[in-house]
PDB file of C-alpha atoms in Angstrom:
ATOM      1  CA  UNK Z  86     -38.088  54.192 -63.195  1.00  0.00           C
ATOM      2  CA  UNK Z  87     -36.005  53.025 -60.251  1.00  0.00           C
ATOM      3  CA  UNK Z  88     -36.160  52.963 -56.472  1.00  0.00           C
ATOM      4  CA  UNK Z  89     -39.246  53.831 -54.482  1.00  0.00           C
ATOM      5  CA  UNK Z  90     -41.768  56.293 -55.825  1.00  0.00           C
ATOM      6  CA  UNK Z  91     -44.653  57.961 -54.052  1.00  0.00           C
ATOM      7  CA  UNK Z  92     -47.621  59.879 -55.404  1.00  0.00           C
ATOM      8  CA  UNK Z  93     -48.807  62.471 -54.902  1.00  0.00           C
ATOM      9  CA  UNK Z  94     -45.870  64.429 -53.553  1.00  0.00           C
ATOM     10  CA  UNK Z  95     -48.154  67.001 -51.972  1.00  0.00           C
ATOM     11  CA  UNK Z  96     -51.776  66.665 -50.873  1.00  0.00           C
ATOM     12  CA  UNK Z  97     -54.170  69.078 -49.224  1.00  0.00           C
ATOM     13  CA  UNK Z  98     -57.447  67.616 -48.056  1.00  0.00           C
ATOM     14  CA  UNK Z  99     -60.375  68.547 -45.895  1.00  0.00           C
ATOM     15  CA  UNK Z 100     -61.389  66.550 -42.880  1.00  0.00           C
ATOM     16  CA  UNK Z 101     -64.356  65.024 -44.689  1.00  0.00           C
ATOM     17  CA  UNK Z 102     -62.424  63.985 -47.803  1.00  0.00           C
ATOM     18  CA  UNK Z 103     -61.255  60.529 -48.814  1.00  0.00           C
ATOM     19  CA  UNK Z 104     -57.907  60.237 -50.534  1.00  0.00           C
ATOM     20  CA  UNK Z 105     -55.226  57.630 -51.110  1.00  0.00           C
ATOM     21  CA  UNK Z 106     -51.450  57.707 -51.076  1.00  0.00           C
ATOM     22  CA  UNK Z 107     -49.607  55.414 -53.428  1.00  0.00           C
ATOM     23  CA  UNK Z 108     -46.188  53.841 -53.120  1.00  0.00           C
ATOM     24  CA  UNK Z 109     -44.423  51.707 -55.696  1.00  0.00           C
ATOM     25  CA  UNK Z 110     -41.056  50.002 -55.423  1.00  0.00           C
ATOM     26  CA  UNK Z 111     -38.999  48.828 -58.384  1.00  0.00           C
ATOM     27  CA  UNK Z 112     -36.340  47.021 -56.364  1.00  0.00           C
ATOM     28  CA  UNK Z 113     -37.778  43.521 -56.181  1.00  0.00           C
ATOM     29  CA  UNK Z 114     -38.214  43.804 -52.421  1.00  0.00           C
ATOM     30  CA  UNK Z 115     -40.777  41.820 -50.468  1.00  0.00           C
ATOM     31  CA  UNK Z 116     -41.421  44.040 -47.452  1.00  0.00           C
ATOM     32  CA  UNK Z 117     -42.980  47.493 -47.483  1.00  0.00           C
ATOM     33  CA  UNK Z 118     -43.537  50.052 -44.755  1.00  0.00           C
ATOM     34  CA  UNK Z 119     -45.462  53.242 -44.018  1.00  0.00           C
ATOM     35  CA  UNK Z 120     -43.885  55.813 -41.718  1.00  0.00           C
ATOM     36  CA  UNK Z 121     -45.246  59.121 -40.474  1.00  0.00           C
ATOM     37  CA  UNK Z 122     -42.926  62.068 -39.909  1.00  0.00           C
ATOM     38  CA  UNK Z 123     -44.436  64.936 -37.938  1.00  0.00           C
ATOM     39  CA  UNK Z 124     -42.688  68.171 -37.136  1.00  0.00           C
ATOM     40  CA  UNK Z 125     -40.248  67.861 -34.238  1.00  0.00           C
ATOM     41  CA  UNK Z 126     -41.005  64.170 -33.719  1.00  0.00           C
ATOM     42  CA  UNK Z 127     -39.085  61.055 -34.710  1.00  0.00           C
ATOM     43  CA  UNK Z 128     -40.322  59.002 -37.602  1.00  0.00           C
ATOM     44  CA  UNK Z 129     -43.103  56.719 -36.461  1.00  0.00           C
ATOM     45  CA  UNK Z 130     -43.695  53.313 -37.974  1.00  0.00           C
ATOM     46  CA  UNK Z 131     -47.314  52.831 -38.995  1.00  0.00           C
ATOM     47  CA  UNK Z 132     -47.604  49.578 -40.921  1.00  0.00           C
ATOM     48  CA  UNK Z 133     -45.425  46.726 -42.118  1.00  0.00           C
ATOM     49  CA  UNK Z 134     -46.241  44.358 -44.961  1.00  0.00           C
ATOM     50  CA  UNK Z 135     -44.331  41.201 -45.849  1.00  0.00           C
ATOM     51  CA  UNK Z 136     -45.271  39.417 -49.051  1.00  0.00           C
ATOM     52  CA  UNK Z 137     -48.554  41.366 -49.084  1.00  0.00           C
ATOM     53  CA  UNK Z 138     -49.389  40.269 -45.539  1.00  0.00           C
ATOM     54  CA  UNK Z 139     -49.727  42.919 -42.875  1.00  0.00           C
ATOM     55  CA  UNK Z 140     -47.439  41.919 -40.041  1.00  0.00           C
ATOM     56  CA  UNK Z 141     -47.546  45.031 -37.941  1.00  0.00           C
ATOM     57  CA  UNK Z 142     -50.051  47.751 -37.168  1.00  0.00           C
ATOM     58  CA  UNK Z 143     -48.467  50.170 -34.768  1.00  0.00           C
ATOM     59  CA  UNK Z 144     -51.667  51.322 -33.008  1.00  0.00           C
ATOM     60  CA  UNK Z 145     -52.654  53.467 -35.938  1.00  0.00           C
ATOM     61  CA  UNK Z 146     -56.164  55.003 -35.911  1.00  0.00           C
ATOM     62  CA  UNK Z 147     -58.671  53.353 -38.221  1.00  0.00           C
ATOM     63  CA  UNK Z 148     -58.964  56.496 -40.334  1.00  0.00           C
ATOM     64  CA  UNK Z 149     -55.714  55.238 -41.909  1.00  0.00           C
ATOM     65  CA  UNK Z 150     -56.287  52.071 -43.913  1.00  0.00           C
ATOM     66  CA  UNK Z 151     -53.386  50.373 -45.706  1.00  0.00           C
ATOM     67  CA  UNK Z 152     -53.639  48.128 -48.715  1.00  0.00           C
ATOM     68  CA  UNK Z 153     -50.954  45.997 -50.327  1.00  0.00           C
ATOM     69  CA  UNK Z 154     -52.266  44.341 -53.516  1.00  0.00           C
ATOM     70  CA  UNK Z 155     -48.847  42.945 -54.445  1.00  0.00           C
ATOM     71  CA  UNK Z 156     -45.283  43.137 -53.217  1.00  0.00           C
ATOM     72  CA  UNK Z 157     -44.531  46.162 -55.415  1.00  0.00           C
ATOM     73  CA  UNK Z 158     -47.424  48.419 -54.457  1.00  0.00           C
ATOM     74  CA  UNK Z 159     -48.605  49.855 -51.184  1.00  0.00           C
ATOM     75  CA  UNK Z 160     -51.487  52.246 -50.592  1.00  0.00           C
ATOM     76  CA  UNK Z 161     -52.597  54.295 -47.633  1.00  0.00           C
ATOM     77  CA  UNK Z 162     -56.272  55.166 -47.758  1.00  0.00           C
ATOM     78  CA  UNK Z 163     -57.245  58.236 -45.792  1.00  0.00           C
ATOM     79  CA  UNK Z 164     -60.693  59.255 -44.566  1.00  0.00           C
ATOM     80  CA  UNK Z 165     -62.035  61.727 -42.019  1.00  0.00           C
ATOM     81  CA  UNK Z 166     -58.566  62.837 -41.022  1.00  0.00           C
ATOM     82  CA  UNK Z 167     -57.754  65.375 -38.345  1.00  0.00           C
ATOM     83  CA  UNK Z 168     -55.482  68.432 -38.631  1.00  0.00           C
ATOM     84  CA  UNK Z 169     -52.922  66.682 -36.412  1.00  0.00           C
ATOM     85  CA  UNK Z 170     -52.559  64.062 -39.137  1.00  0.00           C
ATOM     86  CA  UNK Z 171     -50.754  66.639 -41.244  1.00  0.00           C
ATOM     87  CA  UNK Z 172     -47.266  65.247 -41.768  1.00  0.00           C
ATOM     88  CA  UNK Z 173     -44.818  63.761 -44.232  1.00  0.00           C
ATOM     89  CA  UNK Z 174     -45.771  60.173 -45.016  1.00  0.00           C
ATOM     90  CA  UNK Z 175     -42.844  58.051 -46.082  1.00  0.00           C
ATOM     91  CA  UNK Z 176     -42.956  54.683 -47.747  1.00  0.00           C
ATOM     92  CA  UNK Z 177     -40.020  52.266 -47.591  1.00  0.00           C
ATOM     93  CA  UNK Z 178     -39.161  48.812 -48.847  1.00  0.00           C
ATOM     94  CA  UNK Z 179     -36.621  46.127 -47.988  1.00  0.00           C
ATOM     95  CA  UNK Z 180     -35.919  42.438 -48.365  1.00  0.00           C
ATOM     96  CA  UNK Z 181     -37.496  40.438 -45.576  1.00  0.00           C
ATOM     97  CA  UNK Z 182     -35.137  38.209 -43.688  1.00  0.00           C
ATOM     98  CA  UNK Z 183     -32.067  40.215 -44.548  1.00  0.00           C
ATOM     99  CA  UNK Z 184     -30.474  42.693 -42.250  1.00  0.00           C
ATOM    100  CA  UNK Z 185     -30.241  45.400 -44.842  1.00  0.00           C
ATOM    101  CA  UNK Z 186     -31.261  48.972 -45.119  1.00  0.00           C
ATOM    102  CA  UNK Z 187     -34.710  50.146 -46.027  1.00  0.00           C
ATOM    103  CA  UNK Z 188     -35.036  52.245 -49.141  1.00  0.00           C
ATOM    104  CA  UNK Z 189     -37.319  55.220 -48.774  1.00  0.00           C
ATOM    105  CA  UNK Z 190     -39.456  57.104 -51.223  1.00  0.00           C
ATOM    106  CA  UNK Z 191     -39.546  60.904 -51.376  1.00  0.00           C
ATOM    107  CA  UNK Z 192     -42.664  61.091 -49.233  1.00  0.00           C
ATOM    108  CA  UNK Z 193     -46.082  62.697 -49.524  1.00  0.00           C
ATOM    109  CA  UNK Z 194     -46.499  65.996 -47.727  1.00  0.00           C
ATOM    110  CA  UNK Z 195     -50.066  65.870 -46.379  1.00  0.00           C
ATOM    111  CA  UNK Z 196     -51.940  68.886 -45.062  1.00  0.00           C
ATOM    112  CA  UNK Z 197     -55.348  68.404 -43.482  1.00  0.00           C
ATOM    113  CA  UNK Z 198     -57.450  71.564 -43.337  1.00  0.00           C
TER     114      UNK Z 198
ATOM    115  CA  UNK T 152     -39.273  54.874 -23.701  1.00  0.00           C
ATOM    116  CA  UNK T 153     -37.171  56.423 -26.407  1.00  0.00           C
ATOM    117  CA  UNK T 154     -34.776  53.886 -27.828  1.00  0.00           C
ATOM    118  CA  UNK T 155     -32.643  56.183 -29.965  1.00  0.00           C
ATOM    119  CA  UNK T 156     -31.293  59.437 -28.558  1.00  0.00           C
ATOM    120  CA  UNK T 157     -29.710  62.175 -30.604  1.00  0.00           C
ATOM    121  CA  UNK T 158     -28.751  64.986 -28.254  1.00  0.00           C
ATOM    122  CA  UNK T 159     -27.644  67.536 -30.853  1.00  0.00           C
ATOM    123  CA  UNK T 160     -30.614  69.300 -32.445  1.00  0.00           C
ATOM    124  CA  UNK T 161     -28.295  71.333 -34.664  1.00  0.00           C
ATOM    125  CA  UNK T 162     -24.636  71.322 -35.657  1.00  0.00           C
ATOM    126  CA  UNK T 163     -22.416  73.615 -37.704  1.00  0.00           C
ATOM    127  CA  UNK T 164     -19.230  72.599 -39.472  1.00  0.00           C
ATOM    128  CA  UNK T 165     -16.966  74.390 -41.847  1.00  0.00           C
ATOM    129  CA  UNK T 166     -16.439  72.979 -45.297  1.00  0.00           C
ATOM    130  CA  UNK T 167     -13.627  70.376 -45.499  1.00  0.00           C
ATOM    131  CA  UNK T 168     -13.676  69.816 -41.739  1.00  0.00           C
ATOM    132  CA  UNK T 169     -14.806  66.608 -40.009  1.00  0.00           C
ATOM    133  CA  UNK T 170     -17.910  66.450 -37.838  1.00  0.00           C
ATOM    134  CA  UNK T 171     -19.302  63.874 -35.404  1.00  0.00           C
ATOM    135  CA  UNK T 172     -23.014  63.390 -34.903  1.00  0.00           C
ATOM    136  CA  UNK T 173     -23.940  61.635 -31.679  1.00  0.00           C
ATOM    137  CA  UNK T 174     -26.317  58.731 -31.243  1.00  0.00           C
ATOM    138  CA  UNK T 175     -27.013  56.514 -28.242  1.00  0.00           C
ATOM    139  CA  UNK T 176     -29.419  53.620 -28.183  1.00  0.00           C
ATOM    140  CA  UNK T 177     -31.184  51.363 -25.764  1.00  0.00           C
ATOM    141  CA  UNK T 178     -31.966  47.721 -26.332  1.00  0.00           C
ATOM    142  CA  UNK T 179     -31.835  44.423 -24.484  1.00  0.00           C
ATOM    143  CA  UNK T 180     -31.752  42.427 -27.702  1.00  0.00           C
ATOM    144  CA  UNK T 181     -28.255  40.997 -28.327  1.00  0.00           C
ATOM    145  CA  UNK T 182     -28.840  41.165 -32.079  1.00  0.00           C
ATOM    146  CA  UNK T 183     -29.609  44.547 -33.552  1.00  0.00           C
ATOM    147  CA  UNK T 184     -28.613  46.856 -36.329  1.00  0.00           C
ATOM    148  CA  UNK T 185     -27.833  50.525 -36.365  1.00  0.00           C
ATOM    149  CA  UNK T 186     -28.342  52.819 -39.329  1.00  0.00           C
ATOM    150  CA  UNK T 187     -27.722  56.392 -40.284  1.00  0.00           C
ATOM    151  CA  UNK T 188     -29.905  58.181 -42.782  1.00  0.00           C
ATOM    152  CA  UNK T 189     -29.632  61.602 -44.374  1.00  0.00           C
ATOM    153  CA  UNK T 190     -32.739  63.625 -45.165  1.00  0.00           C
ATOM    154  CA  UNK T 191     -32.211  66.686 -47.370  1.00  0.00           C
ATOM    155  CA  UNK T 192     -34.888  69.336 -47.680  1.00  0.00           C
ATOM    156  CA  UNK T 193     -36.474  67.347 -50.508  1.00  0.00           C
ATOM    157  CA  UNK T 194     -37.688  64.871 -47.897  1.00  0.00           C
ATOM    158  CA  UNK T 195     -36.247  61.591 -49.135  1.00  0.00           C
ATOM    159  CA  UNK T 196     -34.438  59.459 -46.569  1.00  0.00           C
ATOM    160  CA  UNK T 197     -31.057  58.404 -47.945  1.00  0.00           C
ATOM    161  CA  UNK T 198     -29.267  55.438 -46.425  1.00  0.00           C
ATOM    162  CA  UNK T 199     -25.682  56.227 -45.415  1.00  0.00           C
ATOM    163  CA  UNK T 200     -24.191  53.464 -43.312  1.00  0.00           C
ATOM    164  CA  UNK T 201     -25.024  50.331 -41.328  1.00  0.00           C
ATOM    165  CA  UNK T 202     -23.460  48.664 -38.282  1.00  0.00           C
ATOM    166  CA  UNK T 203     -24.455  45.246 -37.028  1.00  0.00           C
ATOM    167  CA  UNK T 204     -24.255  44.493 -33.340  1.00  0.00           C
ATOM    168  CA  UNK T 205     -21.876  41.585 -33.958  1.00  0.00           C
ATOM    169  CA  UNK T 206     -19.617  43.419 -36.371  1.00  0.00           C
ATOM    170  CA  UNK T 207     -16.094  43.547 -35.002  1.00  0.00           C
ATOM    171  CA  UNK T 208     -15.000  46.544 -36.990  1.00  0.00           C
ATOM    172  CA  UNK T 209     -16.501  49.988 -37.319  1.00  0.00           C
ATOM    173  CA  UNK T 210     -18.412  50.461 -40.545  1.00  0.00           C
ATOM    174  CA  UNK T 211     -17.097  52.836 -43.181  1.00  0.00           C
ATOM    175  CA  UNK T 212     -18.648  54.079 -46.429  1.00  0.00           C
ATOM    176  CA  UNK T 213     -16.595  56.638 -48.259  1.00  0.00           C
ATOM    177  CA  UNK T 214     -16.525  59.817 -46.174  1.00  0.00           C
ATOM    178  CA  UNK T 215     -18.856  58.287 -43.597  1.00  0.00           C
ATOM    179  CA  UNK T 216     -17.705  56.168 -40.691  1.00  0.00           C
ATOM    180  CA  UNK T 217     -19.554  54.875 -37.683  1.00  0.00           C
ATOM    181  CA  UNK T 218     -17.849  55.016 -34.297  1.00  0.00           C
ATOM    182  CA  UNK T 219     -19.470  52.006 -32.642  1.00  0.00           C
ATOM    183  CA  UNK T 220     -18.929  51.671 -28.900  1.00  0.00           C
ATOM    184  CA  UNK T 221     -21.043  48.733 -27.853  1.00  0.00           C
ATOM    185  CA  UNK T 222     -20.446  48.952 -24.117  1.00  0.00           C
ATOM    186  CA  UNK T 223     -21.521  52.583 -24.129  1.00  0.00           C
ATOM    187  CA  UNK T 224     -24.371  51.857 -26.542  1.00  0.00           C
ATOM    188  CA  UNK T 225     -23.285  54.621 -28.826  1.00  0.00           C
ATOM    189  CA  UNK T 226     -23.093  54.748 -32.608  1.00  0.00           C
ATOM    190  CA  UNK T 227     -21.775  58.132 -33.625  1.00  0.00           C
ATOM    191  CA  UNK T 228     -21.544  59.141 -37.275  1.00  0.00           C
ATOM    192  CA  UNK T 229     -18.340  60.785 -38.436  1.00  0.00           C
ATOM    193  CA  UNK T 230     -18.379  62.741 -41.682  1.00  0.00           C
ATOM    194  CA  UNK T 231     -14.927  63.594 -42.943  1.00  0.00           C
ATOM    195  CA  UNK T 232     -14.097  66.433 -45.349  1.00  0.00           C
ATOM    196  CA  UNK T 233     -17.549  68.005 -45.110  1.00  0.00           C
ATOM    197  CA  UNK T 234     -19.119  69.354 -48.277  1.00  0.00           C
ATOM    198  CA  UNK T 235     -21.834  71.961 -48.715  1.00  0.00           C
ATOM    199  CA  UNK T 236     -24.122  69.218 -50.000  1.00  0.00           C
ATOM    200  CA  UNK T 237     -23.893  67.464 -46.643  1.00  0.00           C
ATOM    201  CA  UNK T 238     -26.226  70.074 -45.138  1.00  0.00           C
ATOM    202  CA  UNK T 239     -29.310  68.090 -44.149  1.00  0.00           C
ATOM    203  CA  UNK T 240     -31.062  66.329 -41.295  1.00  0.00           C
ATOM    204  CA  UNK T 241     -29.321  63.187 -40.095  1.00  0.00           C
ATOM    205  CA  UNK T 242     -31.182  60.388 -38.382  1.00  0.00           C
ATOM    206  CA  UNK T 243     -29.861  57.501 -36.360  1.00  0.00           C
ATOM    207  CA  UNK T 244     -32.057  54.406 -36.379  1.00  0.00           C
ATOM    208  CA  UNK T 245     -32.088  50.962 -34.832  1.00  0.00           C
ATOM    209  CA  UNK T 246     -33.525  47.828 -36.348  1.00  0.00           C
ATOM    210  CA  UNK T 247     -36.104  45.913 -34.423  1.00  0.00           C
ATOM    211  CA  UNK T 248     -38.161  42.915 -35.287  1.00  0.00           C
ATOM    212  CA  UNK T 249     -37.216  39.606 -36.791  1.00  0.00           C
ATOM    213  CA  UNK T 250     -37.094  37.814 -40.092  1.00  0.00           C
ATOM    214  CA  UNK T 251     -40.769  36.904 -39.857  1.00  0.00           C
ATOM    215  CA  UNK T 252     -42.221  40.321 -39.153  1.00  0.00           C
ATOM    216  CA  UNK T 253     -39.868  42.460 -41.146  1.00  0.00           C
ATOM    217  CA  UNK T 254     -37.268  44.865 -39.944  1.00  0.00           C
ATOM    218  CA  UNK T 255     -38.924  48.012 -38.670  1.00  0.00           C
ATOM    219  CA  UNK T 256     -36.725  50.927 -37.742  1.00  0.00           C
ATOM    220  CA  UNK T 257     -36.839  53.099 -34.612  1.00  0.00           C
ATOM    221  CA  UNK T 258     -35.596  56.578 -35.407  1.00  0.00           C
ATOM    222  CA  UNK T 259     -34.075  59.317 -33.276  1.00  0.00           C
ATOM    223  CA  UNK T 260     -35.268  62.917 -33.493  1.00  0.00           C
ATOM    224  CA  UNK T 261     -32.462  63.843 -35.814  1.00  0.00           C
ATOM    225  CA  UNK T 262     -29.626  66.357 -35.992  1.00  0.00           C
ATOM    226  CA  UNK T 263     -29.680  69.266 -38.404  1.00  0.00           C
ATOM    227  CA  UNK T 264     -26.246  69.743 -39.940  1.00  0.00           C
ATOM    228  CA  UNK T 265     -25.253  72.959 -41.663  1.00  0.00           C
ATOM    229  CA  UNK T 266     -22.009  73.070 -43.589  1.00  0.00           C
ATOM    230  CA  UNK T 267     -20.640  76.585 -44.035  1.00  0.00           C
ATOM    231  CA  UNK T 268     -18.166  77.787 -46.688  1.00  0.00           C
TER     232      UNK T 268
END
């Protein structure tokens, strides 16, 4: 398997549920990112991890909790979400320290009911 | 304040014609990078082309070229010989950050391109 993969591709959850999004990169990169893409809004950066260390938290509510156990895997744990959290959640990876493009996964389409 | 502006919500182009998608940006950092991504209906963001702020020449990648006008702070994407498969959302993005924190991207709102037969 190559590139950046994300599971699940689609997720419907209630506001009281707890779920997790998974991202895995097979590119040997050392930086990983979570972005949120809502309808009619630009992509918003949520979190940045470099070598498993979180280096940026872009004022994201605590109901979103990231986890990076190693440089190839990134999780986004979700709990007590709101309907406005419904969006496409995109994971990306890149090589830290190099001015190169970020490679994106296919995204998880999340619907909060 | 919005750092990337894409003023064209939607564009139409006929197959085999060229099309220009506009992008302007705002930054006070002398070192930055500009990117264009394509997002088909499947959702995945596909990297198309990159332009560094110190690059002397406009970037080109196959049918894609970037018309970089630094003084005007514009980085328009030109797609030559459009194909039906080019129909998608196109996003302009600017790199921020540094080598320590990782390169986060600021995205514009996107332009929806429809290529017609």
